[in-house]
Amino acid sequence: MFAARSKPQFSTTDVFPLTDAIMDFDDSAAEVVRLSRREVDVRRLPGQRTLFQKWLIAISLVSLYLMVVVVFHALGMVQTQTVMVLGAMIGGGLLLFLAVFKSGLNRKFSEKRLKFPIVACALGCLLVVFYLDPVTQIALAPFAFVALAYGMYRIQRVQSYLLGFLFVAGYATVVALHYWEQQNEALLRLELMHLLALGAAIPAFLFLIAKVQLLHHILHRASRKIKNIQEDAQRDTLLGCFNRRYIVAALEEQRQVADETGIPLCLAVIDLDHFKRINDELGHLGGDEVLRHFARVAQENVRAGDIFGRYGGEEFLLIFPATSLLPALNTCERIRAQVEAHAWKGLLRGKVTVSIGVTQYVPGESVLEFFSRADTATYLAKEGGRNQVVVEEPTRKGDPSVTVEPIPDEEDNLEPEATLPSPLEPERRFASSRG
């Protein structure tokens, strides 16, 4: 439901000035109940495959060679014994590597996917089949290139050249064995021509693979840097939470989702009380440290699907996707209580507290109206003595009554700190009890 959508269009307002182009962002509201859809999207990206898909690819490549040998056998060119030996080697190899991966022994190696031994075993099987039936040299060279290409992104350049050299040397050994056993000069000339072709083609192929590896590593590093830049652009560099640009875009996105689906949406504005006093006592560096501690405490007490970010200064926004008013109120009260009870270190002469205003979205209203109602509740919390949560209950347009469904959130095991007003009372404001 909250999967990534097309980039929303935002309008600039006095409350939400968007001077930069809105960037695509990953909706953290989807991380809990909709994580599987995000995983599916990630798995569809190039280079991102599941373990099952990786095994399926390897088995498919091996099966292609087995199928070719079986066809040769059906044409009367390959012995039954050769097919049986190949089947046994394939089955034994798959079971061996499966056992290694299941036991975790592969983690003891620097290259945990074991591409080098896998490719080495594949090339060895090709040589064994070639020794048993010389006619299979027709399929040996193409599938040798397939095996080398399979490990191209994981096997180092020196290792790939070593594999190529050992394979050519193994091929020459098999040629010598064939001549020693059969004394067939015609077969020897044919196999020597194949040996010459392989000896020339494999080094060239490995050289080109090295170029592709270099390009792959460059693109991988560039992709990592771009990803880090995108993440940094979404985060407040001081506090580590989402920044103003992201949180505003997320609020607009969630508003659109609420309009389209009819699911509830809540918003809380959180403001640190007497922050000027904190700056005066500790200085601006000390004030920044208080903000960092507060952001960490808040993020530890929000649910995984909620979106928390800094709006500006000591003011923060907390978006509650797919959440009715009562669970949102419970989370806000938990944050308020944890901040008040936190053991603040330093030269602070008093406790750090927060005033929180929370409200629920009314379908069809603008982001500005939605935000202003939550901001008004925060103002009332400060006017009412601070260190409290005030709910600004919404009123539907054209409807003098409001129905607030007190549906407890499954992830929130706390009892509600306040009782919601009767739905027959329009637009009533109330504050939660203070510690």
PDB file of C-alpha atoms in Angstrom, residues 130-415:
ATOM      1  CA  PHE A 130      36.604 -34.963 -22.651  1.00  0.00           C
ATOM      2  CA  TYR A 131      38.985 -37.712 -21.504  1.00  0.00           C
ATOM      3  CA  LEU A 132      36.183 -40.317 -21.436  1.00  0.00           C
ATOM      4  CA  ASP A 133      34.800 -39.303 -24.848  1.00  0.00           C
ATOM      5  CA  PRO A 134      37.019 -37.215 -27.166  1.00  0.00           C
ATOM      6  CA  VAL A 135      34.019 -36.197 -29.263  1.00  0.00           C
ATOM      7  CA  THR A 136      32.828 -33.951 -26.401  1.00  0.00           C
ATOM      8  CA  GLN A 137      35.625 -31.513 -27.222  1.00  0.00           C
ATOM      9  CA  ILE A 138      33.037 -29.910 -29.515  1.00  0.00           C
ATOM     10  CA  ALA A 139      31.175 -28.704 -26.414  1.00  0.00           C
ATOM     11  CA  LEU A 140      34.237 -28.270 -24.209  1.00  0.00           C
ATOM     12  CA  ALA A 141      35.443 -24.879 -25.464  1.00  0.00           C
ATOM     13  CA  PRO A 142      32.040 -23.054 -25.384  1.00  0.00           C
ATOM     14  CA  PHE A 143      31.209 -24.298 -21.898  1.00  0.00           C
ATOM     15  CA  ALA A 144      34.727 -23.522 -20.676  1.00  0.00           C
ATOM     16  CA  PHE A 145      34.063 -19.881 -21.589  1.00  0.00           C
ATOM     17  CA  VAL A 146      30.677 -20.103 -19.831  1.00  0.00           C
ATOM     18  CA  ALA A 147      32.361 -21.409 -16.666  1.00  0.00           C
ATOM     19  CA  LEU A 148      35.008 -18.674 -16.714  1.00  0.00           C
ATOM     20  CA  ALA A 149      32.365 -15.998 -17.310  1.00  0.00           C
ATOM     21  CA  TYR A 150      30.318 -17.316 -14.365  1.00  0.00           C
ATOM     22  CA  GLY A 151      33.039 -16.258 -11.929  1.00  0.00           C
ATOM     23  CA  MET A 152      34.203 -13.133 -13.721  1.00  0.00           C
ATOM     24  CA  TYR A 153      32.985 -10.619 -11.093  1.00  0.00           C
ATOM     25  CA  ARG A 154      34.384 -12.489  -8.071  1.00  0.00           C
ATOM     26  CA  ILE A 155      37.586 -14.148  -9.221  1.00  0.00           C
ATOM     27  CA  GLN A 156      40.665 -11.943  -9.145  1.00  0.00           C
ATOM     28  CA  ARG A 157      42.658 -11.358 -12.304  1.00  0.00           C
ATOM     29  CA  VAL A 158      45.634 -13.472 -11.197  1.00  0.00           C
ATOM     30  CA  GLN A 159      43.322 -16.315 -10.202  1.00  0.00           C
ATOM     31  CA  SER A 160      41.494 -16.200 -13.527  1.00  0.00           C
ATOM     32  CA  TYR A 161      44.785 -16.419 -15.452  1.00  0.00           C
ATOM     33  CA  LEU A 162      45.810 -19.319 -13.211  1.00  0.00           C
ATOM     34  CA  LEU A 163      42.541 -21.104 -13.997  1.00  0.00           C
ATOM     35  CA  GLY A 164      43.056 -20.516 -17.697  1.00  0.00           C
ATOM     36  CA  PHE A 165      46.609 -21.851 -17.591  1.00  0.00           C
ATOM     37  CA  LEU A 166      45.613 -24.956 -15.602  1.00  0.00           C
ATOM     38  CA  PHE A 167      42.719 -25.638 -17.946  1.00  0.00           C
ATOM     39  CA  VAL A 168      44.915 -25.442 -21.048  1.00  0.00           C
ATOM     40  CA  ALA A 169      47.539 -27.591 -19.312  1.00  0.00           C
ATOM     41  CA  GLY A 170      44.846 -30.104 -18.359  1.00  0.00           C
ATOM     42  CA  TYR A 171      43.597 -30.165 -21.941  1.00  0.00           C
ATOM     43  CA  ALA A 172      47.142 -30.862 -23.186  1.00  0.00           C
ATOM     44  CA  THR A 173      47.447 -33.677 -20.642  1.00  0.00           C
ATOM     45  CA  VAL A 174      44.237 -35.288 -21.867  1.00  0.00           C
ATOM     46  CA  VAL A 175      45.455 -35.002 -25.474  1.00  0.00           C
ATOM     47  CA  ALA A 176      48.664 -36.781 -24.513  1.00  0.00           C
ATOM     48  CA  LEU A 177      46.717 -39.520 -22.708  1.00  0.00           C
ATOM     49  CA  HIS A 178      44.470 -40.046 -25.742  1.00  0.00           C
ATOM     50  CA  TYR A 179      47.467 -40.481 -28.038  1.00  0.00           C
ATOM     51  CA  TRP A 180      49.269 -42.724 -25.558  1.00  0.00           C
ATOM     52  CA  GLU A 181      46.197 -44.988 -25.228  1.00  0.00           C
ATOM     53  CA  GLN A 182      44.923 -44.970 -28.830  1.00  0.00           C
ATOM     54  CA  GLN A 183      47.956 -44.084 -31.008  1.00  0.00           C
ATOM     55  CA  ASN A 184      45.505 -42.235 -33.301  1.00  0.00           C
ATOM     56  CA  GLU A 185      47.410 -39.599 -35.285  1.00  0.00           C
ATOM     57  CA  ALA A 186      44.280 -38.151 -36.905  1.00  0.00           C
ATOM     58  CA  LEU A 187      42.702 -37.622 -33.475  1.00  0.00           C
ATOM     59  CA  LEU A 188      45.963 -36.162 -32.220  1.00  0.00           C
ATOM     60  CA  ARG A 189      46.088 -33.564 -35.039  1.00  0.00           C
ATOM     61  CA  LEU A 190      42.455 -32.598 -34.399  1.00  0.00           C
ATOM     62  CA  GLU A 191      42.988 -32.237 -30.658  1.00  0.00           C
ATOM     63  CA  LEU A 192      46.202 -30.292 -31.158  1.00  0.00           C
ATOM     64  CA  MET A 193      44.317 -27.798 -33.350  1.00  0.00           C
ATOM     65  CA  HIS A 194      41.730 -27.419 -30.584  1.00  0.00           C
ATOM     66  CA  LEU A 195      44.542 -27.004 -28.067  1.00  0.00           C
ATOM     67  CA  LEU A 196      46.125 -24.260 -30.156  1.00  0.00           C
ATOM     68  CA  ALA A 197      42.781 -22.468 -30.476  1.00  0.00           C
ATOM     69  CA  LEU A 198      42.127 -22.695 -26.728  1.00  0.00           C
ATOM     70  CA  GLY A 199      45.672 -21.602 -25.883  1.00  0.00           C
ATOM     71  CA  ALA A 200      45.186 -18.451 -27.933  1.00  0.00           C
ATOM     72  CA  ALA A 201      41.532 -17.681 -27.155  1.00  0.00           C
ATOM     73  CA  ILE A 202      41.425 -18.197 -23.377  1.00  0.00           C
ATOM     74  CA  PRO A 203      44.119 -15.603 -22.491  1.00  0.00           C
ATOM     75  CA  ALA A 204      42.425 -13.086 -24.786  1.00  0.00           C
ATOM     76  CA  PHE A 205      39.058 -13.870 -23.218  1.00  0.00           C
ATOM     77  CA  LEU A 206      40.474 -13.451 -19.702  1.00  0.00           C
ATOM     78  CA  PHE A 207      42.094 -10.155 -20.692  1.00  0.00           C
ATOM     79  CA  LEU A 208      38.746  -8.796 -21.867  1.00  0.00           C
ATOM     80  CA  ILE A 209      37.052 -10.125 -18.723  1.00  0.00           C
ATOM     81  CA  ALA A 210      39.573  -8.141 -16.653  1.00  0.00           C
ATOM     82  CA  LYS A 211      38.413  -4.960 -18.438  1.00  0.00           C
ATOM     83  CA  VAL A 212      34.805  -5.800 -17.643  1.00  0.00           C
ATOM     84  CA  GLN A 213      35.748  -6.464 -14.017  1.00  0.00           C
ATOM     85  CA  LEU A 214      37.388  -3.061 -13.777  1.00  0.00           C
ATOM     86  CA  LEU A 215      34.298  -1.367 -15.212  1.00  0.00           C
ATOM     87  CA  HIS A 216      32.096  -3.342 -12.832  1.00  0.00           C
ATOM     88  CA  HIS A 217      34.128  -2.250  -9.800  1.00  0.00           C
ATOM     89  CA  ILE A 218      34.086   1.386 -10.930  1.00  0.00           C
ATOM     90  CA  LEU A 219      30.309   1.329 -11.382  1.00  0.00           C
ATOM     91  CA  HIS A 220      29.877  -0.423  -8.040  1.00  0.00           C
ATOM     92  CA  ARG A 221      31.910   2.231  -6.208  1.00  0.00           C
ATOM     93  CA  ALA A 222      30.033   5.003  -8.012  1.00  0.00           C
ATOM     94  CA  SER A 223      26.725   3.410  -7.075  1.00  0.00           C
ATOM     95  CA  ARG A 224      27.773   3.223  -3.422  1.00  0.00           C
ATOM     96  CA  LYS A 225      28.796   6.874  -3.439  1.00  0.00           C
ATOM     97  CA  ILE A 226      25.514   7.926  -5.041  1.00  0.00           C
ATOM     98  CA  LYS A 227      23.593   5.903  -2.467  1.00  0.00           C
ATOM     99  CA  ASN A 228      25.531   7.541   0.372  1.00  0.00           C
ATOM    100  CA  ILE A 229      24.905  10.989  -1.119  1.00  0.00           C
ATOM    101  CA  GLN A 230      21.180  10.254  -1.370  1.00  0.00           C
ATOM    102  CA  GLU A 231      21.076   9.054   2.230  1.00  0.00           C
ATOM    103  CA  ASP A 232      23.001  12.107   3.419  1.00  0.00           C
ATOM    104  CA  ALA A 233      20.607  14.362   1.518  1.00  0.00           C
ATOM    105  CA  GLN A 234      17.712  12.844   3.475  1.00  0.00           C
ATOM    106  CA  ARG A 235      19.333  13.095   6.895  1.00  0.00           C
ATOM    107  CA  ASP A 236      20.043  15.936   9.273  1.00  0.00           C
ATOM    108  CA  THR A 237      23.829  15.895   9.509  1.00  0.00           C
ATOM    109  CA  LEU A 238      23.791  16.941  13.173  1.00  0.00           C
ATOM    110  CA  LEU A 239      21.079  14.673  14.548  1.00  0.00           C
ATOM    111  CA  GLY A 240      20.922  11.716  12.181  1.00  0.00           C
ATOM    112  CA  CYS A 241      17.133  11.881  11.797  1.00  0.00           C
ATOM    113  CA  PHE A 242      15.349  12.901   8.604  1.00  0.00           C
ATOM    114  CA  ASN A 243      15.812  16.517   7.584  1.00  0.00           C
ATOM    115  CA  ARG A 244      13.220  19.178   6.752  1.00  0.00           C
ATOM    116  CA  ARG A 245      13.215  18.522   3.037  1.00  0.00           C
ATOM    117  CA  TYR A 246      12.583  14.810   3.470  1.00  0.00           C
ATOM    118  CA  ILE A 247       9.988  15.107   6.213  1.00  0.00           C
ATOM    119  CA  VAL A 248       7.981  17.669   4.210  1.00  0.00           C
ATOM    120  CA  ALA A 249       8.062  15.451   1.131  1.00  0.00           C
ATOM    121  CA  ALA A 250       7.061  12.451   3.253  1.00  0.00           C
ATOM    122  CA  LEU A 251       4.121  14.357   4.741  1.00  0.00           C
ATOM    123  CA  GLU A 252       2.824  15.300   1.290  1.00  0.00           C
ATOM    124  CA  GLU A 253       3.274  11.739   0.072  1.00  0.00           C
ATOM    125  CA  GLN A 254       1.386  10.300   3.037  1.00  0.00           C
ATOM    126  CA  ARG A 255      -1.362  12.871   2.585  1.00  0.00           C
ATOM    127  CA  GLN A 256      -1.839  11.700  -0.998  1.00  0.00           C
ATOM    128  CA  VAL A 257      -1.939   8.076   0.156  1.00  0.00           C
ATOM    129  CA  ALA A 258      -4.542   8.933   2.804  1.00  0.00           C
ATOM    130  CA  ASP A 259      -6.699  10.697   0.210  1.00  0.00           C
ATOM    131  CA  GLU A 260      -6.472   7.778  -2.210  1.00  0.00           C
ATOM    132  CA  THR A 261      -7.026   4.954   0.251  1.00  0.00           C
ATOM    133  CA  GLY A 262      -9.011   6.534   3.088  1.00  0.00           C
ATOM    134  CA  ILE A 263      -6.645   5.186   5.747  1.00  0.00           C
ATOM    135  CA  PRO A 264      -6.038   7.404   8.785  1.00  0.00           C
ATOM    136  CA  LEU A 265      -3.016   9.654   9.064  1.00  0.00           C
ATOM    137  CA  CYS A 266      -1.766  11.567  12.098  1.00  0.00           C
ATOM    138  CA  LEU A 267       0.867  14.234  12.611  1.00  0.00           C
ATOM    139  CA  ALA A 268       2.661  15.445  15.725  1.00  0.00           C
ATOM    140  CA  VAL A 269       4.705  18.620  16.146  1.00  0.00           C
ATOM    141  CA  ILE A 270       7.296  18.279  18.917  1.00  0.00           C
ATOM    142  CA  ASP A 271       9.010  21.290  20.422  1.00  0.00           C
ATOM    143  CA  LEU A 272      11.666  21.319  23.144  1.00  0.00           C
ATOM    144  CA  ASP A 273      10.667  23.503  26.084  1.00  0.00           C
ATOM    145  CA  HIS A 274      12.825  26.474  27.118  1.00  0.00           C
ATOM    146  CA  PHE A 275      15.490  25.671  24.561  1.00  0.00           C
ATOM    147  CA  LYS A 276      16.842  29.227  24.799  1.00  0.00           C
ATOM    148  CA  ARG A 277      17.599  28.574  28.478  1.00  0.00           C
ATOM    149  CA  ILE A 278      19.425  25.381  27.500  1.00  0.00           C
ATOM    150  CA  ASN A 279      21.541  27.290  24.981  1.00  0.00           C
ATOM    151  CA  ASP A 280      22.264  30.001  27.557  1.00  0.00           C
ATOM    152  CA  GLU A 281      23.366  27.416  30.143  1.00  0.00           C
ATOM    153  CA  LEU A 282      25.371  25.127  27.903  1.00  0.00           C
ATOM    154  CA  GLY A 283      26.200  27.241  24.891  1.00  0.00           C
ATOM    155  CA  HIS A 284      25.309  26.340  21.344  1.00  0.00           C
ATOM    156  CA  LEU A 285      27.534  23.264  21.306  1.00  0.00           C
ATOM    157  CA  GLY A 286      25.857  22.010  24.463  1.00  0.00           C
ATOM    158  CA  GLY A 287      22.467  22.773  22.936  1.00  0.00           C
ATOM    159  CA  ASP A 288      23.401  20.722  19.893  1.00  0.00           C
ATOM    160  CA  GLU A 289      24.317  17.839  22.187  1.00  0.00           C
ATOM    161  CA  VAL A 290      20.901  18.063  23.876  1.00  0.00           C
ATOM    162  CA  LEU A 291      19.250  17.954  20.445  1.00  0.00           C
ATOM    163  CA  ARG A 292      21.265  14.868  19.525  1.00  0.00           C
ATOM    164  CA  HIS A 293      20.279  13.088  22.727  1.00  0.00           C
ATOM    165  CA  PHE A 294      16.638  14.056  22.265  1.00  0.00           C
ATOM    166  CA  ALA A 295      16.598  12.803  18.648  1.00  0.00           C
ATOM    167  CA  ARG A 296      18.041   9.483  19.770  1.00  0.00           C
ATOM    168  CA  VAL A 297      15.506   9.133  22.610  1.00  0.00           C
ATOM    169  CA  ALA A 298      12.636  10.006  20.268  1.00  0.00           C
ATOM    170  CA  GLN A 299      13.722   7.575  17.558  1.00  0.00           C
ATOM    171  CA  GLU A 300      14.088   4.791  20.111  1.00  0.00           C
ATOM    172  CA  ASN A 301      10.467   5.273  21.190  1.00  0.00           C
ATOM    173  CA  VAL A 302       8.682   5.664  17.855  1.00  0.00           C
ATOM    174  CA  ARG A 303       7.332   2.669  15.999  1.00  0.00           C
ATOM    175  CA  ALA A 304       9.206   1.322  13.002  1.00  0.00           C
ATOM    176  CA  GLY A 305       6.571   2.604  10.581  1.00  0.00           C
ATOM    177  CA  ASP A 306       6.577   6.182  11.877  1.00  0.00           C
ATOM    178  CA  ILE A 307       8.577   8.947  10.196  1.00  0.00           C
ATOM    179  CA  PHE A 308      10.524  11.258  12.492  1.00  0.00           C
ATOM    180  CA  GLY A 309      12.462  14.288  11.328  1.00  0.00           C
ATOM    181  CA  ARG A 310      13.699  17.744  12.235  1.00  0.00           C
ATOM    182  CA  TYR A 311      11.614  20.607  10.880  1.00  0.00           C
ATOM    183  CA  GLY A 312      13.871  23.379  12.102  1.00  0.00           C
ATOM    184  CA  GLY A 313      15.705  24.522  15.218  1.00  0.00           C
ATOM    185  CA  GLU A 314      14.283  22.644  18.183  1.00  0.00           C
ATOM    186  CA  GLU A 315      11.045  21.714  16.363  1.00  0.00           C
ATOM    187  CA  PHE A 316      10.427  18.197  15.044  1.00  0.00           C
ATOM    188  CA  LEU A 317       7.698  16.446  13.070  1.00  0.00           C
ATOM    189  CA  LEU A 318       6.459  12.900  13.636  1.00  0.00           C
ATOM    190  CA  ILE A 319       4.247  11.384  10.926  1.00  0.00           C
ATOM    191  CA  PHE A 320       2.022   8.408  11.750  1.00  0.00           C
ATOM    192  CA  PRO A 321       1.017   6.627   8.516  1.00  0.00           C
ATOM    193  CA  ALA A 322      -1.999   4.302   8.720  1.00  0.00           C
ATOM    194  CA  THR A 323      -2.524   5.317  12.354  1.00  0.00           C
ATOM    195  CA  SER A 324      -5.585   6.651  14.145  1.00  0.00           C
ATOM    196  CA  LEU A 325      -5.481   9.289  16.842  1.00  0.00           C
ATOM    197  CA  LEU A 326      -5.287   7.109  19.945  1.00  0.00           C
ATOM    198  CA  PRO A 327      -2.146   5.098  19.005  1.00  0.00           C
ATOM    199  CA  ALA A 328      -0.508   8.341  17.843  1.00  0.00           C
ATOM    200  CA  LEU A 329      -1.336   9.924  21.204  1.00  0.00           C
ATOM    201  CA  ASN A 330       0.143   6.930  23.035  1.00  0.00           C
ATOM    202  CA  THR A 331       3.422   7.209  21.119  1.00  0.00           C
ATOM    203  CA  CYS A 332       3.640  10.933  21.749  1.00  0.00           C
ATOM    204  CA  GLU A 333       3.011  10.447  25.461  1.00  0.00           C
ATOM    205  CA  ARG A 334       5.714   7.760  25.548  1.00  0.00           C
ATOM    206  CA  ILE A 335       8.203  10.140  23.944  1.00  0.00           C
ATOM    207  CA  ARG A 336       7.270  12.929  26.379  1.00  0.00           C
ATOM    208  CA  ALA A 337       7.685  10.652  29.392  1.00  0.00           C
ATOM    209  CA  GLN A 338      11.001   9.216  28.196  1.00  0.00           C
ATOM    210  CA  VAL A 339      12.449  12.667  27.507  1.00  0.00           C
ATOM    211  CA  GLU A 340      11.386  13.887  30.942  1.00  0.00           C
ATOM    212  CA  ALA A 341      12.853  10.800  32.649  1.00  0.00           C
ATOM    213  CA  HIS A 342      16.104  10.808  30.652  1.00  0.00           C
ATOM    214  CA  ALA A 343      19.266  11.321  32.702  1.00  0.00           C
ATOM    215  CA  TRP A 344      20.689  14.434  31.069  1.00  0.00           C
ATOM    216  CA  LYS A 345      24.364  14.928  31.692  1.00  0.00           C
ATOM    217  CA  GLY A 346      26.217  18.224  31.866  1.00  0.00           C
ATOM    218  CA  LEU A 347      25.533  21.566  33.480  1.00  0.00           C
ATOM    219  CA  LEU A 348      21.762  21.600  33.014  1.00  0.00           C
ATOM    220  CA  ARG A 349      20.027  22.991  36.081  1.00  0.00           C
ATOM    221  CA  GLY A 350      16.654  21.566  35.130  1.00  0.00           C
ATOM    222  CA  LYS A 351      15.046  18.770  33.195  1.00  0.00           C
ATOM    223  CA  VAL A 352      14.585  18.773  29.463  1.00  0.00           C
ATOM    224  CA  THR A 353      10.924  18.468  28.498  1.00  0.00           C
ATOM    225  CA  VAL A 354       8.908  18.673  25.316  1.00  0.00           C
ATOM    226  CA  SER A 355       5.532  20.016  24.309  1.00  0.00           C
ATOM    227  CA  ILE A 356       3.716  17.989  21.679  1.00  0.00           C
ATOM    228  CA  GLY A 357       0.708  18.745  19.530  1.00  0.00           C
ATOM    229  CA  VAL A 358      -0.956  15.919  17.628  1.00  0.00           C
ATOM    230  CA  THR A 359      -3.874  15.801  15.224  1.00  0.00           C
ATOM    231  CA  GLN A 360      -5.483  13.561  12.620  1.00  0.00           C
ATOM    232  CA  TYR A 361      -5.725  14.288   8.917  1.00  0.00           C
ATOM    233  CA  VAL A 362      -9.067  15.279   7.403  1.00  0.00           C
ATOM    234  CA  PRO A 363      -9.408  13.946   3.846  1.00  0.00           C
ATOM    235  CA  GLY A 364      -9.277  16.709   1.297  1.00  0.00           C
ATOM    236  CA  GLU A 365      -7.486  19.325   3.376  1.00  0.00           C
ATOM    237  CA  SER A 366      -4.131  20.783   2.417  1.00  0.00           C
ATOM    238  CA  VAL A 367      -0.815  20.003   4.054  1.00  0.00           C
ATOM    239  CA  LEU A 368      -0.751  23.564   5.359  1.00  0.00           C
ATOM    240  CA  GLU A 369      -4.093  23.109   7.119  1.00  0.00           C
ATOM    241  CA  PHE A 370      -3.011  19.763   8.512  1.00  0.00           C
ATOM    242  CA  PHE A 371       0.286  21.121   9.811  1.00  0.00           C
ATOM    243  CA  SER A 372      -1.266  24.299  11.207  1.00  0.00           C
ATOM    244  CA  ARG A 373      -3.693  22.314  13.341  1.00  0.00           C
ATOM    245  CA  ALA A 374      -0.868  20.252  14.865  1.00  0.00           C
ATOM    246  CA  ASP A 375       1.205  23.400  15.339  1.00  0.00           C
ATOM    247  CA  THR A 376      -1.723  25.063  17.117  1.00  0.00           C
ATOM    248  CA  ALA A 377      -1.934  22.089  19.484  1.00  0.00           C
ATOM    249  CA  THR A 378       1.771  22.484  20.261  1.00  0.00           C
ATOM    250  CA  TYR A 379       1.216  26.179  21.010  1.00  0.00           C
ATOM    251  CA  LEU A 380      -1.639  25.285  23.373  1.00  0.00           C
ATOM    252  CA  ALA A 381       0.629  22.741  25.093  1.00  0.00           C
ATOM    253  CA  LYS A 382       3.187  25.458  25.745  1.00  0.00           C
ATOM    254  CA  GLU A 383       0.558  27.931  26.872  1.00  0.00           C
ATOM    255  CA  GLY A 384      -0.900  25.291  29.173  1.00  0.00           C
ATOM    256  CA  GLY A 385       2.320  24.807  31.121  1.00  0.00           C
ATOM    257  CA  ARG A 386       4.547  22.808  28.743  1.00  0.00           C
ATOM    258  CA  ASN A 387       5.678  19.176  29.174  1.00  0.00           C
ATOM    259  CA  GLN A 388       2.405  17.788  27.871  1.00  0.00           C
ATOM    260  CA  VAL A 389       0.679  16.363  24.816  1.00  0.00           C
ATOM    261  CA  VAL A 390      -2.283  18.290  23.422  1.00  0.00           C
ATOM    262  CA  VAL A 391      -4.630  16.804  20.843  1.00  0.00           C
ATOM    263  CA  GLU A 392      -6.276  19.086  18.327  1.00  0.00           C
ATOM    264  CA  GLU A 393      -9.212  16.969  17.252  1.00  0.00           C
ATOM    265  CA  PRO A 394     -10.072  17.414  13.557  1.00  0.00           C
ATOM    266  CA  THR A 395     -13.433  18.447  12.165  1.00  0.00           C
ATOM    267  CA  ARG A 396     -14.557  17.143   8.790  1.00  0.00           C
ATOM    268  CA  LYS A 397     -15.504  19.802   6.306  1.00  0.00           C
ATOM    269  CA  GLY A 398     -19.221  20.327   6.474  1.00  0.00           C
ATOM    270  CA  ASP A 399     -19.586  17.874   9.356  1.00  0.00           C
ATOM    271  CA  PRO A 400     -19.987  19.316  12.884  1.00  0.00           C
ATOM    272  CA  SER A 401     -19.066  16.012  14.513  1.00  0.00           C
ATOM    273  CA  VAL A 402     -15.968  13.909  14.481  1.00  0.00           C
ATOM    274  CA  THR A 403     -15.593  10.208  14.922  1.00  0.00           C
ATOM    275  CA  VAL A 404     -12.271   9.156  16.346  1.00  0.00           C
ATOM    276  CA  GLU A 405     -11.830   5.401  16.362  1.00  0.00           C
ATOM    277  CA  PRO A 406      -9.724   4.405  19.351  1.00  0.00           C
ATOM    278  CA  ILE A 407      -8.151   1.371  17.678  1.00  0.00           C
ATOM    279  CA  PRO A 408      -5.147   0.247  19.717  1.00  0.00           C
ATOM    280  CA  ASP A 409      -2.052  -0.191  17.626  1.00  0.00           C
ATOM    281  CA  GLU A 410      -0.798  -3.781  17.561  1.00  0.00           C
ATOM    282  CA  GLU A 411       2.765  -2.604  18.045  1.00  0.00           C
ATOM    283  CA  ASP A 412       1.895  -0.347  20.967  1.00  0.00           C
ATOM    284  CA  ASN A 413       1.371  -2.296  24.182  1.00  0.00           C
ATOM    285  CA  LEU A 414       1.001   0.788  26.352  1.00  0.00           C
ATOM    286  CA  GLU A 415      -2.329   1.732  27.835  1.00  0.00           C
TER     287      GLU A 415
END
